[in-house]
Structures are given as C-alpha cells and as structure tokens.
Amino acid sequence: MKKFAHLLFGSLLALLLLAGCKDKGSEGGQMLLSPAKSSFRNTDVTGLGYAKDFNLIDHNGKPRRLEDFRDKVVVMFFGYTQCPDVCPTTMSEMAEVMKQLGPDASRVQVLFVTVDPERDTPELLSKYVPAFDSRFLGLSGDQAATEKVAKEFRVFYQKVPGKQAGSYTMDHTAGSYVFDGKGRIRLFVRHGQGSEPIAHDIKQLLAEAR
C-alpha cells in the first residue's frame, strides 16, 4: 500500500510539471502542488528524480552543462524568441529579480533554452536573451538535443501551424526550474507571479550557501 501511494504521488508530480501553456491566450501552466512545510513561495521539488543535467550550446558558441555554473543559483526557462507573451514576461520578471538581488545577482545565472531551434539560431539568441540582462545566456541544440533535454526536464512543447503558410507558434511548458549552487534541483517557479516571490526564494537559496 505504501509503495502504491509513493508511485501515485510521483505520477501526480510528473503530470503537474508537464502542465503546458499556450503562448497565445494562455492562462499559464502552473504547479498546484506545494509541500505544506516549505518556506519557499514556489514549489519545492528538492530531490526530484529528473532534471539533472543538459548538454547544449550557449549563444556564444560554447558547450554548456549544468556543472559549468557550480556555486551559482541557476534559473532555467524553456521558451522561444518569437513567443508573444509568456517568454518575454518571464525574462522581464527575471531581469527585475536580478535588480532586487543587488550584488548577489552575480551569484545567479539565468538560462533561456529554446524549444524552437529551427528559427532560434545562436546569433538570434545572442541578441534576444542579453537584451533583458547582459548576464543571461541563451542555450540551444539541434532537434535531437532539444528533444533530449525536454525529455530530461519533462518539458512539453509542440509546433502549432499559423494562419499563413509556413508560419507557426510553439506551445510549451510555462515555468522555470531553479538549482542551488551545488547543482541540485530545488524549485519549480510558476509563470506570471511577479518578481518578488522569485527573488525571495533565490535569496533563501543563496543564504543556504553562505
């Protein structure tokens, strides 16, 4: 019976993490599960059995893995540059978070992982991502690498044909993962809540490392 309950809880968490959002007309995929005793304002996912690593290229052409950002709190968001609302809102929120962190912002790394490698070249990412904050990095891979990292992080994405021939948008999970300075997954951050709760939680993670 205990084994069944454990499996049921794990399945529920996985389904919530997969909650997708439509970039147009989306209400935002939100995590509804939150441990009652957590002092974080976002969802504490410490000990999650996936979202452990990635192997992608940053917008400067440098291969990147999670270990490259050891000793920093890492915020990882999946989106695409032509996203009309969710992505620019999230990136703007994170830019504001960096301002609220003051000097401690140097201990935080924001990563924007494209789910649209067909259009989001490193050159385009190098213009789009740092426009929100010069310290932010855009990450990309080919179709196979994108599928692999999305599977590892349980991120949903799919191409949605537009009204004009050849045009399309991308539906994708609206939320961010946060890792502590030891590279451990700690939080799932809901989209659209504003910068203050995110800054609160990142400050707590930074304080743990002092």
Backbone as a ProteinNet text record, in pm:
[ID]
protein_1_A
[PRIMARY]
MKKFAHLLFGSLLALLLLAGCKDKGSEGGQMLLSPAKSSFRNTDVTGLGYAKDFNLIDHNGKPRRLEDFRDKVVVMFFGYTQCPDVCPTTMSEMAEVMKQLGPDASRVQVLFVTVDPERDTPELLSKYVPAFDSRFLGLSGDQAATEKVAKEFRVFYQKVPGKQAGSYTMDHTAGSYVFDGKGRIRLFVRHGQGSEPIAHDIKQLLAEAR
[TERTIARY]
83.8	0	86.8	196.2	285.8	353.3	390.9	456.2	361.7	234	134.9	117.4	111	94.4	213.2	334.4	454.9	452.3	412.8	406.2	300.1	187.7	79.9	124.7	197.1	247.6	346.2	437.3	535	469.2	365.7	294.2	223.6	164.3	94.8	191.1	308.3	407.6	454	476.2	520.5	416	289.3	182.3	174.5	193.2	187.6	303.5	421.7	536.4	518.2	436.5	413.7	303.2	240.9	131.7	179.6	126.6	174.7	99	153.7	85.1	84.1	-20.2	-23.8	22.3	116.5	171.1	64.1	-32.4	-141.3	-263.7	-318	-439.1	-416.9	-291.5	-262.3	-293.3	-337.8	-351.8	-225.8	-133.3	-7.2	-18.6	73.2	75.3	129.8	58	101.6	111.1	213.1	226.7	128.3	48	-52.3	-11.6	93.6	136.2	245.5	231.3	332	339.5	457.8	471.5	430.7	350.4	291.5	395.9	509.1	606	718.4	713.6	819.3	810.7	927	929.8	944.9	957.6	964	824.4	818.6	690	654.3	754.2	729.5	738.7	719.4	707.4	843.4	858.2	981.4	984.4	1079.6	1091.8	1227.2	1282.7	1410.8	1404.6	1505.5	1509.7	1440.1	1394.2	1327.8	1420.2	1362.6	1442.9	1484.1	1453.2	1494.4	1537.6	1550	1600.8	1739.1	1828	1958.9	2070.1	2060.8	2170.9	2125	2209.3	2182.1	2315.2	2310.1	2428.9	2388.7	2410.8	2365.3	2476.2	2449.1	2545.4	2490.8	2576	2526.6	2534.4	2479.9	2469.7	2604.6	2709.5	2844.9	2917.4	2847.6	2906.2	2980.3	2968.2	3038.4	2950.3	2999.9	2923.4	2898.1	2777.5	2741.8	2672.9	2707.1	2639.3	2609.9	2526.5	2487.1	2607.6	2704.7	2820.9	2904.4	2886.6	2959.3	2921	2804.9	2753.4	2754.6	2844.4	2859.3	2884.1	2827.5	2836.1	2742.5	2663.3	2561.8	2422.3	2325.3	2185.4	2150.3	2096.4	2064.7	1913.1	1864.4	1722.8	1714.2	1639.2	1635.7	1493	1475.7	1343.5	1346.3	1241.3	1228.7	1129.4	1170.8	1082.8	1134.7	1096.2	1144.9	1133.9	1217	1231.5	1108.9	1030	913	786.4	803	692.1	631.8	498.5	437.2	413.3	411	375.2	446.8	433.5	488.7	639.7	711	857.8	911.1	868.7	919.8	877.7	758.8	715.2	806.2	836.3	923.8	1063.1	1117.7	1252.2	1256.6	1151.5	1143.9	1135.1	1057.5	1049.5	1187.1	1261.2	1392.9	1490.7	1476.9	1561	1533.5	1406.7	1370.1	1421.5	1416.2	1470.3	1617.8	1692.1	1835.3	1858.6	1774.4	1786.6	1760	1659.5	1624.1	1731.7	1808.4	1913.5	2036.5	2050.3	2165.5	2296.3	2397.9	2527.4	2518.9	2419.4	2405	2363.9	2324.9	2287.3	2404.8	2526.4	2645	2655	2576	2575.5	2457.9	2394.4	2277.5	2300.4	2262.1	2270.9	2134.7	2083.4	1956.8	1987.3	1923.2	1941.3	1809	1810.6	1692.6	1718.2	1644.3	1661.8	1554.5	1594.9	1495	1434.7	1303.4	1233.7	1203.8	1266.5	1244.8	1380.4	1461.7	1595.1	1592.7	1479.7	1467	1485.7	1434.7	1444.9	1543	1557.1	1639.6	1786.3	1855.3	1997.4	2075.7	2199.4	2281.3	2291.4	2299.9	2308	2183	2066.8	1942.1	1931.8	1968.7	1965.6	2060.5	2173.9	2272.4	2221.8	2120.9	2060.2	1938.3	1860.7	1735.8	1758.2	1832.9	1843.7	1915	2034.3	2101.7	2030.6	1931.7	1856.3	1780.1	1748.5	1679.2	1779.1	1894.2	2003	2128.4	2235	2356.4	2418.2	2379.3	2435	2357.8	2241.8	2161.3	2224.4	2206.1	2258.3	2146.8	2152.4	2061.9	2128	2053.4	2105.2	2023.8	2090.6	2020.5	2092.2	2024.2	2081.5	2007.3	2047	1971.1	1841.3	1763.6	1633.7	1648.6	1748.7	1768.5	1807.2	1896.3	1939.3	1824.8	1741.3	1626.2	1526.8	1501.1	1410.8	1465.6	1595.7	1657.8	1647.1	1678.5	1673.3	1529.3	1436.8	1295.8	1245.7	1290.1	1251.3	1309.7	1436	1502.1	1434.6	1384.1	1321.8	1169.1	1114.9	969.5	899.8	959.9	904.9	825.7	703.7	617.4	639.6	649.4	649.2	601.1	535.2	491.4	465.3	488.2	467.8	318.9	269.6	129	124.9	73.2	70	-6.5	46	-19.5	-116.4	-173.6	-272.8	-208.1	-84.4	-13.6	74.9	92.1	171.7	314	358.6	494.1	510.5	408.8	418.6	374.3	423.9	384	421.8	356.1	393.1	429.1	472.7	509.2	430.5	360.3	304.6	414.9	424.8	531.5	500	566.4	551.2	591.2	507.8	535	577.3	705.4	757.7	908.3	975	1121.5	1168.1	1280.9	1346.2	1455.7	1475.7	1582.1	1670.1	1801.9	1901.3	1982.5	2027	2112.2	2257.8	2347.9	2487.2	2560.9	2497.9	2558.7	2502.6	2422.2	2366.5	2246.8	2183.5	2067.6	1938.8	1844.5	1715.5	1642.7	1588	1524.7	1382.4	1356.2	1226.6	1170.4	1039	970.2	896.9	929.6	875.9	759.8	646.7	527	540.4	480.1	480.1	377.9	414	317.3	289.3	379.9	354.4	423.7	505.3	580.9	717.5	800.9	940	963.6	880.6	908	915.4	818.7	828.4	950.8	989.3	1106.5	1233	1244.3	1360.2	1369	1256.1	1251	1312.9	1272.8	1320.6	1467.3	1509.9	1650.6	1739.2	1694.5	1770.7	1787.2	1682.1	1689.4	1791.8	1793.8	1891.3	2033.8	2050.6	2181.7	2228.7	2135.6	2170	2215.9	2159.1	2197.9	2345.9	2398.6	2536.1	2639.2	2593.2	2688	2758.8
-121.2	0	125.6	124.3	239.3	259.6	147.5	156.8	218.6	178.6	233.1	382.8	426.4	568.8	649.4	592.5	662.9	680.4	574.7	581.9	680.7	684	776	920.2	950.2	1086.4	1126	1033.6	1062.3	1089.8	1014.8	1034.8	1168.8	1207.8	1336	1451	1443.2	1549.9	1561	1446.8	1449.1	1513.3	1483.9	1541.5	1693.1	1738.9	1881.6	1954.9	1892.9	1954.9	1963.5	1875.1	1874.1	1969.5	2037	2127.1	2231	2226.1	2315.4	2445.2	2538.7	2665.1	2697.5	2761.7	2813	2956.6	2989.6	3124.8	3228.8	3194.9	3288.8	3248	3343.5	3316.2	3221.5	3208.8	3114.7	3174.3	3087.5	3127.9	3088.3	3021	2981.9	2848.6	2753.8	2626.2	2649	2607.7	2634.7	2506.3	2502.2	2393.1	2416.1	2316.6	2331.1	2260.3	2179	2101.3	2174.9	2193.8	2265.1	2204.2	2156.5	2097.9	2196.4	2151.3	2239.5	2306	2236.7	2288.6	2367.8	2382.3	2454.1	2603.2	2666.7	2811	2885.5	2812.8	2875.3	2917.9	3019.5	3063.8	2993.5	2932.6	2849.8	2702.9	2614	2472.5	2408.5	2355.5	2288.9	2149.2	2126.5	1995.4	1932.2	1966.1	1909.6	1758	1696.1	1551.4	1493.7	1580.4	1533.9	1437.5	1332	1227.3	1252.8	1368.9	1403.6	1550.1	1611.1	1748.8	1759.7	1668	1660.9	1729.8	1733.7	1791.4	1819.4	1887.4	1915.5	1925.5	1917.6	1930.8	2013.7	2146.6	2239.2	2338.7	2427.5	2529	2666.3	2750.5	2883.6	2976.7	3096.2	3183.9	3240.5	3209	3246.3	3130.7	3017	2900.9	2806.1	2825.7	2742.5	2629.4	2503.1	2391.7	2415.8	2383.5	2408.8	2288.3	2266.2	2168.1	2236.3	2174.4	2235.1	2260.3	2171.2	2184.6	2309.7	2367	2489.7	2605.5	2595.5	2705.4	2670.9	2579.6	2541.7	2664.5	2666.4	2776	2891.6	2877.7	2977.6	2915.1	2995.2	2953.2	2968.3	2862.7	2862.3	2860.5	2954.4	2958.9	2921.1	2816.5	2761.7	2765.9	2838.2	2856.1	2807.6	2739.5	2691.3	2779.3	2833	2919.8	2936.1	3046.1	3074.3	3223.3	3272.1	3417	3484.7	3414.1	3475.2	3457.6	3412.1	3397.8	3535.4	3549.9	3681.8	3730.2	3639.8	3686.4	3616.6	3484.8	3412.9	3433.3	3417.3	3423.5	3562.9	3667.2	3799.7	3842.2	3798.1	3829.5	3763.5	3636.3	3563.6	3624.1	3656.7	3713.1	3852.2	3929	4060.1	4046.1	3946.8	3920.2	3885.8	3802.7	3763.1	3880.2	3969.1	4089.6	4174.3	4183.3	4258.5	4188.1	4055.5	3979	4011.3	4016.8	4046.1	4183.2	4279.8	4412.9	4406.8	4327.7	4317	4246.6	4160.9	4087.3	4173.4	4282.7	4369.9	4297.7	4312.9	4248.5	4096.3	4037.2	3891.2	3838.9	3927.1	3883.9	3818.1	3851.3	3790.7	3642.1	3594.9	3453.9	3378.4	3439.8	3379.8	3374.9	3264.2	3252.1	3215	3299	3272.1	3213.1	3100.2	3030.9	3022.8	3063.3	3057.5	2947.2	2837.5	2723.8	2729.2	2739.8	2748	2611.7	2611.2	2492.1	2505.2	2605.9	2634	2649.6	2543.7	2555.5	2580.5	2552.5	2577.3	2725.2	2812	2956.2	3025	2971.4	3038.8	2997.8	3062	3038.4	3102.3	3060.6	3126	3276.9	3318.3	3461.4	3535	3476.9	3539.4	3539.4	3427.6	3420.1	3521.2	3546.2	3640.4	3783.6	3811	3943.7	3950.6	3844.1	3842.6	3830.8	3729.2	3698.1	3807.3	3853.6	3957.6	4092.3	4108.7	4234.5	4254	4144.9	4153.8	4179.9	4114.7	4135.1	4077.5	4154.1	4113.1	3985	3947.5	3826.1	3700.3	3714.7	3598.7	3525.7	3394.9	3313.9	3239.4	3238.5	3157.7	3025.4	2916.7	2782.9	2719.3	2643	2575.5	2446.6	2365.9	2242.9	2210.6	2104.7	2064	1998.9	1948.7	1891	1776.2	1690.8	1575.5	1619.5	1717.3	1766.2	1835.3	1906.8	1974.9	1874	1770.3	1664.7	1596.3	1574.2	1506.1	1587.7	1717.8	1799.8	1821.1	1831.4	1846.1	1720.6	1605.3	1479.3	1470.5	1509.9	1504.9	1596.9	1711	1808.3	1799.8	1700.4	1680.4	1806.3	1868.2	1990.4	1956.1	2005.2	1985.3	2098.2	2063.3	2166.3	2104.7	2184.2	2137.2	2255.8	2232.1	2335.2	2345.3	2468.1	2492.3	2574.6	2518.6	2592.1	2723.2	2827.9	2957	2970.6	3088.4	3111.7	3125.4	3172.7	3187.3	3066.5	3031.5	2915.4	2927	2823.9	2822.7	2888.6	2959.4	3025.4	2929.6	2953.5	2869.5	2937	2891.4	2928.6	2799.5	2812.2	2695.7	2695.3	2585.8	2564.9	2504	2547.1	2492.1	2513.1	2435.6	2448.1	2588.1	2649.1	2785.4	2779.2	2777.1	2770.5	2756.1	2774.1	2767.1	2673.3	2609.7	2528.9	2611.3	2586.7	2655.5	2552	2566.6	2479.2	2558.9	2491.2	2559.3	2555.1	2610.6	2621.5	2489.4	2383.2	2250.9	2172.4	2240.6	2175.7	2087.5	2103.7	2022.9	2095.9	2024.7	2083.4	2115.9	2237.7	2279.3	2331.1	2406.2	2472.3	2463.9	2466.4	2493.1	2624.7	2722.8	2858.8	2878.1	2915.8	2938.1	3064.6	3062.4	3179.9	3283.6	3410.8	3518.7	3562.4	3537.7	3574.9	3704.6	3759.6	3878.2	3840.9	3940.5	3915	3891.9	3947.5	3944.8	3802.8	3713.7	3577.4	3502.1	3528	3461	3509.8	3641.1	3697.5	3644.7	3633.5	3580.1	3441.8	3354.6	3216.4	3206.2	3286.7	3283.5	3334.5	3436.9	3486.7	3377.2	3298.9	3189.1	3084.5	3051.7	2955.2	3010.1	3137.6	3198.7	3200.2	3222.1	3225.3	3088.1	2982.7	2847	2821.4	2889	2863	2947.9	3038.7	3128	3053.7
0	0	0	81.5	85.8	-48.1	-112.9	-243.1	-345.7	-341.1	-433.4	-412.5	-285.7	-255.5	-304.6	-288.8	-335	-485.6	-557.6	-702.9	-748.9	-677	-712.2	-695.6	-587.1	-564.4	-673.3	-709	-813.9	-946.4	-979.2	-1105.3	-1107.8	-994.5	-986.3	-1006.4	-943.3	-957.6	-1101.3	-1166.6	-1306.2	-1395.4	-1372.4	-1453.2	-1433.7	-1310.3	-1283.5	-1348.8	-1348.9	-1413.2	-1563.5	-1618.8	-1762.2	-1805.3	-1710.3	-1745.3	-1844.6	-1965.3	-2070.7	-2074.5	-2148.5	-2167.5	-2314.4	-2359.3	-2495.6	-2490.7	-2577.2	-2574.1	-2605.1	-2688.8	-2716.9	-2636.3	-2562.3	-2486.4	-2371.5	-2324.3	-2217.7	-2081.9	-1991.1	-1852.6	-1776.3	-1845.7	-1784	-1715.2	-1750.9	-1681.8	-1542.5	-1439.8	-1304.3	-1224.6	-1138	-1044.5	-930.9	-902.2	-798	-669.8	-679.3	-565.2	-490.1	-361.8	-283.8	-144.9	-104.6	28.6	136.3	230.9	330.9	420.1	446.8	540.8	473.5	343.5	274.3	303.3	321.8	343.6	212.5	101.9	-29.4	-73.6	-156.4	-209.1	-339.2	-399.9	-517.6	-477.7	-572.5	-541.6	-514.7	-395.4	-354.9	-416.5	-507.5	-572.9	-540.5	-426.3	-384.1	-388.4	-448.7	-457.4	-579.2	-667.8	-789.9	-864.7	-919.4	-981.7	-1124.8	-1177.6	-1313.3	-1314.8	-1433.4	-1446.7	-1383.2	-1420.3	-1356.7	-1435.4	-1568.1	-1644.8	-1787.1	-1863.2	-2004.1	-2077.3	-2207.4	-2292.3	-2413.7	-2404.1	-2506	-2539.9	-2633.2	-2675.9	-2638.3	-2577.2	-2542.8	-2663.9	-2650.2	-2767.5	-2811.8	-2735.6	-2776.9	-2845.3	-2859.8	-2925.5	-2831.9	-2701.3	-2604	-2552.4	-2554.6	-2497.9	-2349.2	-2305.2	-2165.6	-2102.7	-1975.3	-1891	-1758.1	-1678.2	-1551.2	-1461.5	-1463.5	-1375.8	-1405.5	-1525	-1558.6	-1467.7	-1403.8	-1321.5	-1173.1	-1136.8	-997.2	-910.5	-792.4	-694.9	-728.4	-833.7	-864.8	-857.4	-817.9	-831.3	-978.7	-1036.9	-1179.6	-1199.1	-1280.4	-1317.6	-1465.3	-1495	-1630.5	-1684.8	-1794.9	-1856	-2000.4	-2043	-2180	-2255.1	-2370.1	-2447.9	-2589.2	-2654.1	-2789.8	-2817.6	-2907.2	-2923.5	-2982.7	-3061.7	-3124	-3040.7	-2919.7	-2824.5	-2796.6	-2807.3	-2793.6	-2651.1	-2553.4	-2419.8	-2305.8	-2293.2	-2178.2	-2165.4	-2273.9	-2268.6	-2234.9	-2305.7	-2268.5	-2128.4	-2085	-1948.8	-1846.9	-1869	-1777.4	-1773.3	-1889	-1893.9	-1829	-1847.6	-1783.1	-1631.1	-1585.2	-1441.6	-1385.4	-1458.2	-1410.1	-1411.6	-1508	-1509.5	-1385.8	-1346.9	-1227.5	-1101.6	-1101.5	-989.2	-969.3	-1078.1	-1069.9	-1006.1	-1039.9	-980.1	-829.6	-790.5	-649.8	-568.5	-633.7	-564	-537.6	-609.7	-590.2	-619.6	-532.5	-555.2	-564.8	-500.1	-502.9	-639.9	-728.8	-863.6	-935.7	-893.7	-955.1	-923.7	-827.9	-789.2	-849.2	-947.5	-1012.7	-1163.9	-1225.2	-1370.8	-1427.7	-1516.2	-1584.1	-1721.3	-1751.4	-1879	-1953.4	-2079.3	-2166.7	-2269.3	-2260.4	-2350.8	-2458.9	-2583.8	-2689.5	-2721.9	-2744.2	-2791.6	-2940.8	-3003.2	-3145	-3216	-3215.8	-3275.5	-3425.7	-3489.5	-3633	-3665.4	-3578.7	-3602	-3507.5	-3387.3	-3286.3	-3299.1	-3389.6	-3407.3	-3292.7	-3269	-3166.8	-3188.7	-3313.9	-3343.5	-3296.6	-3322.4	-3279	-3127	-3064.5	-2918.5	-2855.4	-2921	-2866.6	-2866.1	-2947.3	-2949.2	-2856.8	-2855.2	-2779.8	-2628.9	-2587.4	-2444.4	-2364.2	-2405.6	-2327.2	-2328	-2416.2	-2417.8	-2286.7	-2218.3	-2089.9	-1976.8	-1984.8	-1889.1	-1953.9	-1956.3	-2027.4	-1971.6	-1849.1	-1787.4	-1824.9	-1884.7	-1921.6	-2040	-2043.8	-2153.7	-2225.2	-2357.5	-2437.6	-2470.4	-2461	-2490.3	-2601.4	-2685.7	-2795	-2831.3	-2911.5	-2965.1	-3092.3	-3160.2	-3278	-3232.6	-3327	-3291.8	-3193.2	-3216.5	-3128.2	-2987.4	-2977	-2845.5	-2772.8	-2849.1	-2789.4	-2735.1	-2812	-2765.8	-2640.8	-2638.3	-2524.9	-2396.8	-2404.7	-2283.7	-2238.5	-2333.9	-2297.1	-2225.6	-2272.5	-2208.1	-2068.3	-2052.8	-1922.6	-1821.7	-1868.7	-1778.9	-1777.5	-1845	-1852.2	-1903.3	-2004	-2062.4	-2188.1	-2193.4	-2309.3	-2409.4	-2538.2	-2643.5	-2772.7	-2854.5	-2986.1	-3077.8	-3206.3	-3307	-3340.6	-3349.5	-3383.9	-3512.6	-3622.4	-3750.2	-3739.4	-3805.6	-3806.7	-3922.8	-3937.3	-4042.1	-4179.6	-4181.7	-4308.3	-4333.4	-4458.2	-4495.5	-4440.8	-4370.9	-4316.9	-4182.1	-4136	-4005.2	-3894.8	-3775.5	-3662.5	-3530.9	-3424.4	-3287.8	-3215.3	-3090.9	-3011.5	-2880.5	-2855.7	-2722.6	-2637.2	-2511.5	-2426.9	-2279.3	-2196.3	-2052.5	-2007.3	-1925	-1876.3	-1730.7	-1708.6	-1573	-1579.9	-1468.2	-1465.7	-1354.9	-1380.8	-1279.1	-1211.6	-1083.7	-1010.3	-941.2	-961	-899.8	-798	-692.2	-595.4	-641.5	-562.2	-601.5	-612.3	-563.8	-575	-693.2	-773.2	-891.3	-864	-748	-711.8	-748	-807.6	-839.4	-709.3	-699.1	-574.2	-591.6	-701.4	-713.8	-854.4	-864.2	-989.5	-970.9	-1055	-1042.2	-1137.9	-1085.5	-1165.9	-1249.1	-1366.1	-1453.8	-1407.1	-1423.8	-1407.5	-1265.8	-1171.6	-1032.8	-992.2	-1081.2	-1045.9	-990.5	-971.7	-935.3	-786.2	-701.8	-557.7	-499.7	-527.8	-472.6	-523.7	-648.5	-705.4	-636.6	-619.1	-550.3	-407.5	-341.6	-204.5	-198.9	-289.8	-287.8	-326.5	-423.1	-462.8	-348.7	-278.3	-163.4	-59	-40.8	57	14.4	-114.5	-164.7	-153	-180	-167.5	-22.6	67.9	210.9	259.1	202.2	240.4	213.3	109.7	67.3	140.7	223.2	292.8	407.2
[MASK]
++++++++++++++++++++++++++++++++++++++++++++++++++++++++++++++++++++++++++++++++++++++++++++++++++++++++++++++++++++++++++++++++++++++++++++++++++++++++++++++++++++++++++++++++++++++++++++++++++++++++++++++++++

